[in-house]
CSV table of C-alpha atoms in Angstrom, one decimal:
chain,number,residue,atom,x,y,z
A,1,ASP,CA,0.5,-32.2,36.2
A,2,LYS,CA,-1.4,-35.5,36.4
A,3,PHE,CA,1.4,-37.7,35.2
A,4,ALA,CA,4.7,-35.8,35.1
A,5,GLY,CA,4.0,-32.3,33.8
A,6,ILE,CA,6.9,-30.0,33.3
A,7,PHE,CA,9.3,-32.7,34.6
A,8,ALA,CA,8.7,-34.7,31.4
A,9,LEU,CA,9.9,-31.9,29.2
A,10,PRO,CA,13.6,-33.0,28.8
A,11,HIS,CA,12.4,-36.5,27.8
A,12,LEU,CA,10.7,-35.0,24.7
A,13,ALA,CA,13.9,-33.6,23.4
A,14,LEU,CA,15.0,-34.9,19.9
A,15,SER,CA,18.8,-34.6,20.4
A,16,GLU,CA,21.4,-34.4,23.1
A,17,THR,CA,21.9,-30.7,22.4
A,18,THR,CA,18.2,-29.9,22.9
A,19,PHE,CA,18.1,-32.2,26.0
A,20,HIS,CA,20.9,-30.3,27.7
A,21,SER,CA,19.6,-26.9,26.8
A,22,SER,CA,16.1,-27.7,28.1
A,23,GLN,CA,17.7,-29.2,31.2
A,24,GLN,CA,19.6,-26.0,32.0
A,25,LEU,CA,16.5,-23.9,31.5
A,26,LEU,CA,14.4,-26.2,33.7
A,27,LYS,CA,17.0,-26.1,36.5
A,28,ARG,CA,16.8,-22.3,36.4
A,29,THR,CA,13.0,-22.4,36.5
A,30,LEU,CA,13.0,-24.9,39.4
A,31,ASN,CA,15.4,-22.7,41.5
A,32,LYS,CA,13.2,-19.6,41.0
A,33,THR,CA,10.1,-21.6,41.9
A,34,ILE,CA,11.6,-23.1,45.0
A,35,GLU,CA,12.8,-19.6,46.2
A,36,LEU,CA,9.2,-18.3,45.6
A,37,GLN,CA,7.7,-21.1,47.6
A,38,LYS,CA,10.1,-20.5,50.5
A,39,ASN,CA,9.4,-16.8,50.7
A,40,ASN,CA,5.6,-17.3,50.2
A,41,PRO,CA,4.1,-19.9,52.4
A,42,ASP,CA,0.7,-19.5,50.7
A,43,ALA,CA,2.1,-20.5,47.3
A,44,LEU,CA,0.6,-23.4,45.4
A,45,SER,CA,1.9,-26.8,46.1
A,46,ASN,CA,2.1,-27.5,42.4
A,47,PRO,CA,3.0,-24.3,40.6
A,48,TRP,CA,2.9,-26.0,37.2
A,49,SER,CA,-0.7,-27.1,37.4
A,50,SER,CA,-2.7,-26.8,34.2
A,51,SER,CA,-5.5,-25.1,36.1
A,52,PRO,CA,-3.8,-23.0,38.9
A,53,ASP,CA,-6.8,-20.8,39.5
A,54,THR,CA,-9.1,-23.6,40.7
A,55,ALA,CA,-9.0,-25.7,43.8
A,56,SER,CA,-7.4,-29.2,43.6
A,57,ASN,CA,-10.8,-30.9,44.2
A,58,ALA,CA,-12.6,-28.8,41.6
A,59,ALA,CA,-10.2,-29.7,38.8
A,60,TRP,CA,-11.7,-33.2,38.8
A,61,THR,CA,-15.3,-32.2,38.4
A,62,VAL,CA,-15.1,-32.0,34.6
A,63,PRO,CA,-13.2,-34.2,32.2
A,64,HIS,CA,-9.8,-32.8,31.7
A,65,CYS,CA,-7.4,-34.5,29.4
A,66,GLU,CA,-3.8,-33.7,28.8
A,67,TYR,CA,-2.2,-34.3,25.4
A,68,ILE,CA,1.2,-35.0,23.9
A,69,ALA,CA,1.4,-34.4,20.2
A,70,TYR,CA,4.1,-35.6,17.8
A,71,LEU,CA,4.2,-34.0,14.3
A,72,GLN,CA,6.5,-35.1,11.5
A,73,GLN,CA,6.8,-32.9,8.4
A,74,HIS,CA,7.0,-34.8,5.1
A,75,PRO,CA,9.2,-33.8,2.3
A,76,VAL,CA,7.7,-31.3,-0.2
A,77,PRO,CA,7.0,-33.1,-3.5
A,78,SER,CA,8.1,-31.4,-6.7
A,79,PRO,CA,5.6,-31.1,-9.6
A,80,LEU,CA,8.6,-31.1,-12.0
A,81,GLY,CA,9.3,-34.8,-11.5
A,82,ARG,CA,7.3,-37.8,-10.6
A,83,THR,CA,9.6,-39.0,-7.8
A,84,GLY,CA,11.6,-35.9,-7.1
A,85,TYR,CA,11.3,-33.7,-4.0
A,86,TRP,CA,11.8,-30.0,-3.7
A,87,SER,CA,13.5,-30.7,-0.4
A,88,GLU,CA,16.5,-31.8,-2.4
A,89,ASN,CA,16.8,-28.4,-4.0
A,90,SER,CA,17.2,-26.1,-1.1
A,91,LEU,CA,17.7,-23.0,-3.3
A,92,THR,CA,14.3,-23.3,-4.8
A,93,LEU,CA,12.6,-23.8,-1.5
A,94,ASP,CA,14.6,-20.8,0.0
A,95,SER,CA,13.5,-18.5,-2.9
A,96,ILE,CA,9.8,-19.6,-2.4
A,97,GLU,CA,10.1,-19.0,1.3
A,98,ASP,CA,11.7,-15.6,1.0
A,99,GLU,CA,9.1,-14.5,-1.6
A,100,LEU,CA,6.3,-15.6,0.8
A,101,ARG,CA,7.7,-13.8,3.8
A,102,PHE,CA,9.2,-10.8,2.1
A,103,PRO,CA,7.3,-10.3,-1.2
A,104,THR,CA,9.2,-8.4,-3.8
A,105,GLY,CA,7.2,-9.3,-6.9
A,106,ARG,CA,9.7,-11.5,-8.6
A,107,SER,CA,8.5,-14.7,-10.4
A,108,ALA,CA,8.6,-17.8,-8.2
A,109,PRO,CA,7.0,-21.2,-8.4
A,110,PRO,CA,3.6,-21.5,-6.6
A,111,PRO,CA,4.1,-22.6,-3.0
A,112,PRO,CA,3.4,-26.3,-2.5
A,113,PRO,CA,1.1,-27.4,0.3
A,114,MET,CA,2.6,-28.6,3.5
A,115,GLN,CA,2.0,-32.2,4.8
A,116,MET,CA,2.5,-33.6,8.3
A,117,SER,CA,1.7,-36.8,10.0
A,118,MET,CA,0.4,-36.6,13.6
A,119,LEU,CA,0.2,-38.8,16.6
A,120,LEU,CA,-1.8,-37.5,19.6
A,121,PHE,CA,-1.5,-39.3,23.0
A,122,SER,CA,-3.4,-38.6,26.1
A,123,PRO,CA,-1.9,-40.5,29.1
A,124,ASP,CA,-4.6,-39.7,31.7
A,125,CYS,CA,-7.6,-40.2,29.4
A,126,GLY,CA,-6.0,-43.2,27.7
A,127,PHE,CA,-6.5,-42.7,24.0
A,128,ILE,CA,-4.4,-42.2,20.9
A,129,LEU,CA,-5.3,-40.3,17.7
A,130,GLU,CA,-3.3,-40.9,14.5
A,131,SER,CA,-3.6,-39.2,11.2
A,132,LYS,CA,-4.6,-41.3,8.2
A,133,GLY,CA,-2.5,-41.6,5.0
A,134,PRO,CA,0.3,-43.4,3.3
A,135,PRO,CA,2.0,-45.8,3.7
A,136,ASP,CA,-0.6,-47.5,6.0
A,137,TYR,CA,-3.5,-46.2,4.0
A,138,ALA,CA,-4.1,-45.4,0.3
A,139,PRO,CA,-3.8,-41.8,-0.7
A,140,GLN,CA,-7.5,-41.9,-1.6
A,141,GLU,CA,-8.4,-42.5,2.0
A,142,GLY,CA,-6.3,-39.6,3.4
A,143,LEU,CA,-3.1,-37.6,3.1
A,144,HIS,CA,-2.4,-37.0,6.8
A,145,LEU,CA,-2.5,-33.3,7.7
A,146,ARG,CA,-2.3,-31.2,4.5
A,147,GLY,CA,-2.8,-27.5,3.9
A,148,PRO,CA,-1.2,-24.3,2.6
A,149,LYS,CA,1.3,-22.2,4.5
A,150,LEU,CA,0.0,-19.2,6.4
A,151,GLU,CA,1.5,-16.7,3.9
A,152,ALA,CA,0.0,-18.5,1.0
A,153,LEU,CA,-3.4,-18.5,2.7
A,154,PHE,CA,-3.1,-14.7,3.3
A,155,SER,CA,-2.2,-14.2,-0.4
A,156,THR,CA,-5.3,-16.1,-1.5
A,157,GLY,CA,-7.4,-14.1,1.0
A,158,ARG,CA,-6.0,-10.8,-0.3
A,159,ARG,CA,-7.0,-11.7,-3.9
A,160,TYR,CA,-10.6,-12.5,-2.8
A,161,VAL,CA,-10.8,-9.3,-0.8
A,162,LEU,CA,-9.6,-7.3,-3.9
A,163,LEU,CA,-12.2,-9.0,-6.0
A,164,TYR,CA,-14.8,-7.9,-3.5
A,165,ALA,CA,-13.5,-4.4,-3.6
A,166,PHE,CA,-13.8,-4.3,-7.4
A,167,THR,CA,-17.4,-5.6,-7.0
A,168,LEU,CA,-18.1,-2.8,-4.5
A,169,SER,CA,-16.7,-0.3,-6.9
A,170,ALA,CA,-18.9,-1.5,-9.7
A,171,GLN,CA,-21.9,-1.4,-7.4
A,172,LEU,CA,-21.0,2.2,-6.5
A,173,LEU,CA,-20.9,3.2,-10.1
A,174,PHE,CA,-24.3,1.6,-10.7
A,175,LEU,CA,-25.7,3.4,-7.6
A,176,VAL,CA,-24.4,6.8,-8.8
A,177,ARG,CA,-26.1,6.1,-12.2
A,178,GLN,CA,-29.3,5.2,-10.5
A,179,MET,CA,-29.2,8.4,-8.5
A,180,LYS,CA,-28.8,10.4,-11.7
A,181,GLU,CA,-31.7,8.5,-13.3
A,182,ALA,CA,-33.9,9.1,-10.2
A,183,SER,CA,-33.3,12.8,-9.9
A,184,THR,CA,-37.0,13.8,-10.1
A,185,PRO,CA,-39.6,13.5,-7.3
A,186,SER,CA,-41.9,11.4,-9.4
A,187,THR,CA,-39.2,8.8,-10.0
A,188,ARG,CA,-38.1,8.7,-6.4
A,189,SER,CA,-41.6,8.2,-5.3
A,190,ARG,CA,-41.7,4.8,-7.1
A,191,ILE,CA,-38.4,3.5,-5.5
A,192,SER,CA,-38.7,1.0,-2.7
A,193,LEU,CA,-37.3,2.6,0.5
A,194,TYR,CA,-36.6,-0.8,2.1
A,195,THR,CA,-34.5,-2.0,-0.9
A,196,VAL,CA,-32.2,1.0,-0.7
A,197,GLY,CA,-32.0,0.7,3.1
A,198,MET,CA,-31.1,-3.0,3.0
A,199,LEU,CA,-28.4,-2.5,0.4
A,200,ALA,CA,-26.9,0.3,2.4
A,201,MET,CA,-27.1,-1.8,5.5
A,202,GLY,CA,-25.1,-4.6,3.8
A,203,ASP,CA,-22.4,-2.2,2.7
A,204,GLY,CA,-22.1,-0.8,6.2
A,205,PHE,CA,-22.0,-4.3,7.7
A,206,ALA,CA,-19.2,-5.2,5.3
A,207,ALA,CA,-17.2,-2.0,6.2
A,208,ILE,CA,-17.3,-2.7,9.9
A,209,THR,CA,-16.6,-6.4,9.5
A,210,PHE,CA,-13.5,-5.7,7.4
A,211,MET,CA,-12.3,-3.1,9.9
A,212,ILE,CA,-12.6,-5.6,12.8
A,213,VAL,CA,-10.9,-8.5,10.9
A,214,GLY,CA,-8.1,-6.2,9.7
A,215,MET,CA,-7.1,-5.5,13.3
A,216,PHE,CA,-6.3,-9.2,13.9
A,217,LEU,CA,-4.8,-10.1,10.5
A,218,ASP,CA,-1.5,-8.3,9.9
A,219,GLY,CA,-0.8,-10.0,6.7
A,220,ALA,CA,-4.0,-8.7,5.0
A,221,TRP,CA,-4.4,-5.4,7.0
A,222,LEU,CA,-3.9,-3.0,4.1
A,223,THR,CA,-6.2,-4.8,1.7
A,224,LEU,CA,-8.9,-5.2,4.3
A,225,VAL,CA,-8.8,-1.5,5.4
A,226,THR,CA,-8.9,-0.4,1.7
A,227,THR,CA,-12.0,-2.5,1.0
A,228,ALA,CA,-13.6,-1.2,4.2
A,229,PHE,CA,-13.0,2.3,3.1
A,230,VAL,CA,-14.7,1.6,-0.3
A,231,ALA,CA,-17.7,0.1,1.5
A,232,LEU,CA,-17.8,3.0,4.0
A,233,LEU,CA,-17.7,5.4,1.1
A,234,ALA,CA,-20.6,3.6,-0.6
A,235,VAL,CA,-22.8,3.6,2.5
A,236,SER,CA,-22.0,7.1,4.0
A,237,PHE,CA,-21.8,9.4,1.0
A,238,PHE,CA,-24.0,7.6,-1.6
A,239,GLY,CA,-26.2,5.0,0.0
A,240,MET,CA,-27.4,7.2,2.9
A,241,LYS,CA,-27.8,10.3,0.6
A,242,PHE,CA,-30.0,8.3,-1.8
A,243,LEU,CA,-32.0,6.9,1.1
A,244,LEU,CA,-32.6,10.3,2.6
A,245,ASP,CA,-33.5,11.7,-0.8
A,246,VAL,CA,-36.1,9.0,-1.4
A,247,TRP,CA,-37.4,9.4,2.2
A,248,SER,CA,-37.8,13.2,1.8
A,249,VAL,CA,-40.0,12.7,-1.3
A,250,GLN,CA,-42.1,9.8,0.1
A,251,ALA,CA,-42.6,11.1,3.6
A,252,PRO,CA,-44.8,14.1,2.7
A,253,GLU,CA,-46.8,12.0,0.2
A,254,ARG,CA,-47.3,9.4,3.0
A,255,ARG,CA,-48.5,12.1,5.4
A,256,ARG,CA,-50.8,13.5,2.8
A,257,GLN,CA,-52.4,10.1,2.2
A,258,GLU,CA,-52.8,9.7,6.0
A,259,ARG,CA,-54.6,13.0,6.2
A,260,GLN,CA,-56.8,12.1,3.3
A,261,GLN,CA,-57.7,8.8,4.9
A,262,GLN,CA,-58.5,10.6,8.2
A,263,SER,CA,-60.6,13.1,6.4
A,264,ALA,CA,-62.5,10.4,4.6
A,265,ALA,CA,-63.1,8.5,7.8
A,266,THR,CA,-64.4,11.6,9.5
A,267,ALA,CA,-66.7,12.4,6.6
A,268,THR,CA,-68.0,8.9,6.7
A,269,THR,CA,-68.8,8.9,10.4
A,270,ALA,CA,-70.2,12.5,10.5
A,271,PRO,CA,-74.0,12.7,10.0
A,272,SER,CA,-75.3,14.7,7.0
A,273,THR,CA,-76.7,18.1,7.9
A,274,THR,CA,-78.6,18.7,4.6
A,275,PRO,CA,-82.4,18.3,5.1
A,276,ALA,CA,-84.0,15.9,2.8
A,277,GLY,CA,-86.0,17.3,-0.1
A,278,PHE,CA,-83.9,20.5,-0.5
A,279,PRO,CA,-81.6,21.2,-3.3
A,280,ILE,CA,-77.8,21.2,-2.7
A,281,ILE,CA,-76.4,24.7,-3.2
A,282,THR,CA,-72.9,24.7,-4.6
A,283,ALA,CA,-70.5,27.4,-5.9
A,284,ALA,CA,-72.0,26.8,-9.4
A,285,GLY,CA,-75.5,27.4,-8.1
A,286,ALA,CA,-78.3,25.0,-7.3
A,287,ASP,CA,-77.8,21.4,-8.2
A,288,THR,CA,-80.2,20.7,-11.2
A,289,LEU,CA,-81.0,17.9,-13.4
A,290,PRO,CA,-78.7,16.9,-16.3
A,291,PRO,CA,-79.2,18.8,-19.6
A,292,PRO,CA,-81.6,17.3,-22.1
A,293,VAL,CA,-80.5,14.9,-24.8
A,294,THR,CA,-81.1,17.6,-27.5
A,295,ALA,CA,-78.7,20.1,-25.9
A,296,ARG,CA,-75.7,21.1,-28.0
A,297,THR,CA,-72.4,19.5,-27.3
A,298,ALA,CA,-69.0,21.3,-27.3
A,299,ALA,CA,-67.7,21.6,-30.9
A,300,ASN,CA,-64.3,20.2,-31.7
A,301,SER,CA,-62.0,23.1,-32.6
A,302,GLY,CA,-59.2,20.9,-33.9
A,303,ALA,CA,-56.6,22.4,-31.5
A,304,MET,CA,-53.6,20.3,-30.7
A,305,PRO,CA,-53.9,18.9,-27.1
A,306,ILE,CA,-51.0,19.7,-24.7
A,307,ILE,CA,-49.5,16.6,-23.0
A,308,LEU,CA,-47.6,17.5,-19.9
A,309,PRO,CA,-44.5,15.4,-18.8
A,310,PRO,CA,-44.8,13.4,-15.5
A,311,ASP,CA,-43.1,16.1,-13.5
A,312,GLN,CA,-45.2,19.0,-14.9
A,313,ASP,CA,-48.4,17.7,-13.4
A,314,GLU,CA,-46.9,18.2,-9.9
A,315,LEU,CA,-46.0,21.8,-10.8
A,316,THR,CA,-49.6,22.3,-12.1
A,317,ASP,CA,-51.1,20.9,-9.0
A,318,ALA,CA,-48.8,23.0,-6.8
A,319,ALA,CA,-49.7,26.1,-8.8
A,320,ALA,CA,-53.4,25.4,-8.6
A,321,ASN,CA,-53.4,24.5,-4.9
A,322,PRO,CA,-50.7,26.5,-3.3
A,323,THR,CA,-49.6,25.4,0.2
A,324,PRO,CA,-50.1,28.1,3.0
A,325,PRO,CA,-46.8,29.3,4.5
A,326,ALA,CA,-47.7,27.9,7.9
A,327,ALA,CA,-48.4,24.5,6.5
A,328,ALA,CA,-45.2,24.5,4.5
A,329,THR,CA,-43.2,25.4,7.6
A,330,ASP,CA,-44.8,22.5,9.6
A,331,THR,CA,-44.2,20.1,6.7
A,332,ALA,CA,-40.5,21.1,6.5
A,333,THR,CA,-40.1,20.8,10.3
A,334,ALA,CA,-41.7,17.3,10.2
A,335,THR,CA,-39.5,16.2,7.3
A,336,ARG,CA,-36.3,17.2,9.1
A,337,SER,CA,-37.4,15.4,12.2
A,338,ASP,CA,-38.2,12.3,10.2
A,339,LEU,CA,-34.8,12.5,8.5
A,340,GLY,CA,-33.0,12.7,11.8
A,341,ALA,CA,-35.0,9.7,13.2
A,342,LEU,CA,-34.2,7.7,10.0
A,343,TYR,CA,-30.5,8.4,10.3
A,344,THR,CA,-30.4,7.4,13.9
A,345,ARG,CA,-32.5,4.3,13.4
A,346,PHE,CA,-30.3,3.1,10.5
A,347,TYR,CA,-27.0,3.3,12.4
A,348,PHE,CA,-28.5,1.9,15.5
A,349,ILE,CA,-29.8,-1.2,13.7
A,350,LEU,CA,-26.4,-1.5,11.9
A,351,LEU,CA,-24.4,-1.5,15.2
A,352,LEU,CA,-26.9,-3.9,16.8
A,353,LEU,CA,-26.5,-6.4,13.9
A,354,VAL,CA,-22.7,-6.1,14.2
A,355,PHE,CA,-22.6,-6.8,17.9
A,356,LEU,CA,-25.2,-9.6,17.6
A,357,SER,CA,-23.1,-11.2,14.9
A,358,LEU,CA,-20.0,-11.0,17.0
A,359,HIS,CA,-21.8,-12.6,19.8
A,360,ALA,CA,-23.2,-15.3,17.5
A,361,THR,CA,-19.7,-16.6,16.8
A,362,SER,CA,-19.8,-18.2,20.3
A,363,TRP,CA,-23.2,-19.8,19.8
A,364,PRO,CA,-23.6,-23.6,19.1
A,365,PRO,CA,-23.3,-24.5,15.5
A,366,THR,CA,-27.0,-25.1,15.0
A,367,LEU,CA,-28.0,-21.7,16.4
A,368,ARG,CA,-25.2,-20.0,14.5
A,369,SER,CA,-26.3,-21.6,11.2
A,370,LEU,CA,-29.9,-20.6,11.8
A,371,TYR,CA,-28.9,-17.0,12.5
A,372,THR,CA,-26.6,-16.8,9.5
A,373,THR,CA,-29.3,-18.3,7.2
A,374,ALA,CA,-32.0,-15.9,8.5
A,375,LEU,CA,-29.8,-12.9,8.2
A,376,SER,CA,-28.8,-13.8,4.6
A,377,PHE,CA,-32.5,-14.5,3.7
A,378,LEU,CA,-33.6,-11.1,5.0
A,379,TYR,CA,-30.8,-9.3,3.2
A,380,LEU,CA,-31.5,-11.0,-0.1
A,381,SER,CA,-35.2,-10.3,0.2
A,382,PHE,CA,-34.7,-6.9,-1.3
A,383,TRP,CA,-35.7,-8.4,-4.7
A,384,THR,CA,-39.3,-8.5,-3.5
């Protein structure tokens, strides 16, 4: 709207046919706009403005450049000949194009990259941008605008997503094997809770990310949703179950250690009530001096010692020190409460990370890079 706007549209036509067709469409649009302005006196003076929602004086407060872009597609080179072009063989290009748009599984040559030269002109800001490449420049300096077709890009993306799905499946098999190996309380007590939690967090983050991306990419929707289902299966049915199993074993042990520390601190700060100079009376009687050196020692009967497995000592301790029913009920209630809090905290942190990452896509590149690096560093810290 600063130089000619929509009125320059017919002058960009490439042939007489397109000129007349755009001219007829423009006349129809102009008639509708004029009728709208006659019926509505409050209509904009320039209905084709590039910023119709702002006032005329506010449009000049920030730099606002308008562009005209000219793109010229180059012939597709053929790898079969040194100087030949696939453009000369329309049947080959048609078969490649049909297989890309409507895949049937038949064998076809790999799609060649597309190449275009560009000229970008801004009449109001007064500059011209031109792509770099032959014949003005050597191919080593540039090849103009070059890249794959969108269907070929989606095909490559689907292969990488399938590779990620196979990796998730292998990870799921290893996780199930680890759950079988860590089926005893003594083994689960030695597993890092944070490691299992961060691995499950990564699977959940991948599942939600693939679901969100799949809603916007129709070409890879099925592959993305399938991979998201595998990741969701890994975190919901296996990762969270293993995390809760480890927590249910370590939480009572952690509470028992806290009670022992509190008891030790209380015993250290409490004054001694035993008068000095009196013997200490225990269940075995009065505390006496150690036996003389000439006392007989226990004879070795030659019996085979019994070595208990790692899990049997817990059963022996439980049998020797049975837990009162009231204490067992309180422990079970506290464990269920902790499990609910752990479940809620896990999914809350997961959703918070997802929304923060979505918001980070609009940050400046430096902040976005720092956030991505810090998040990756924290995730990969499970090795420690």
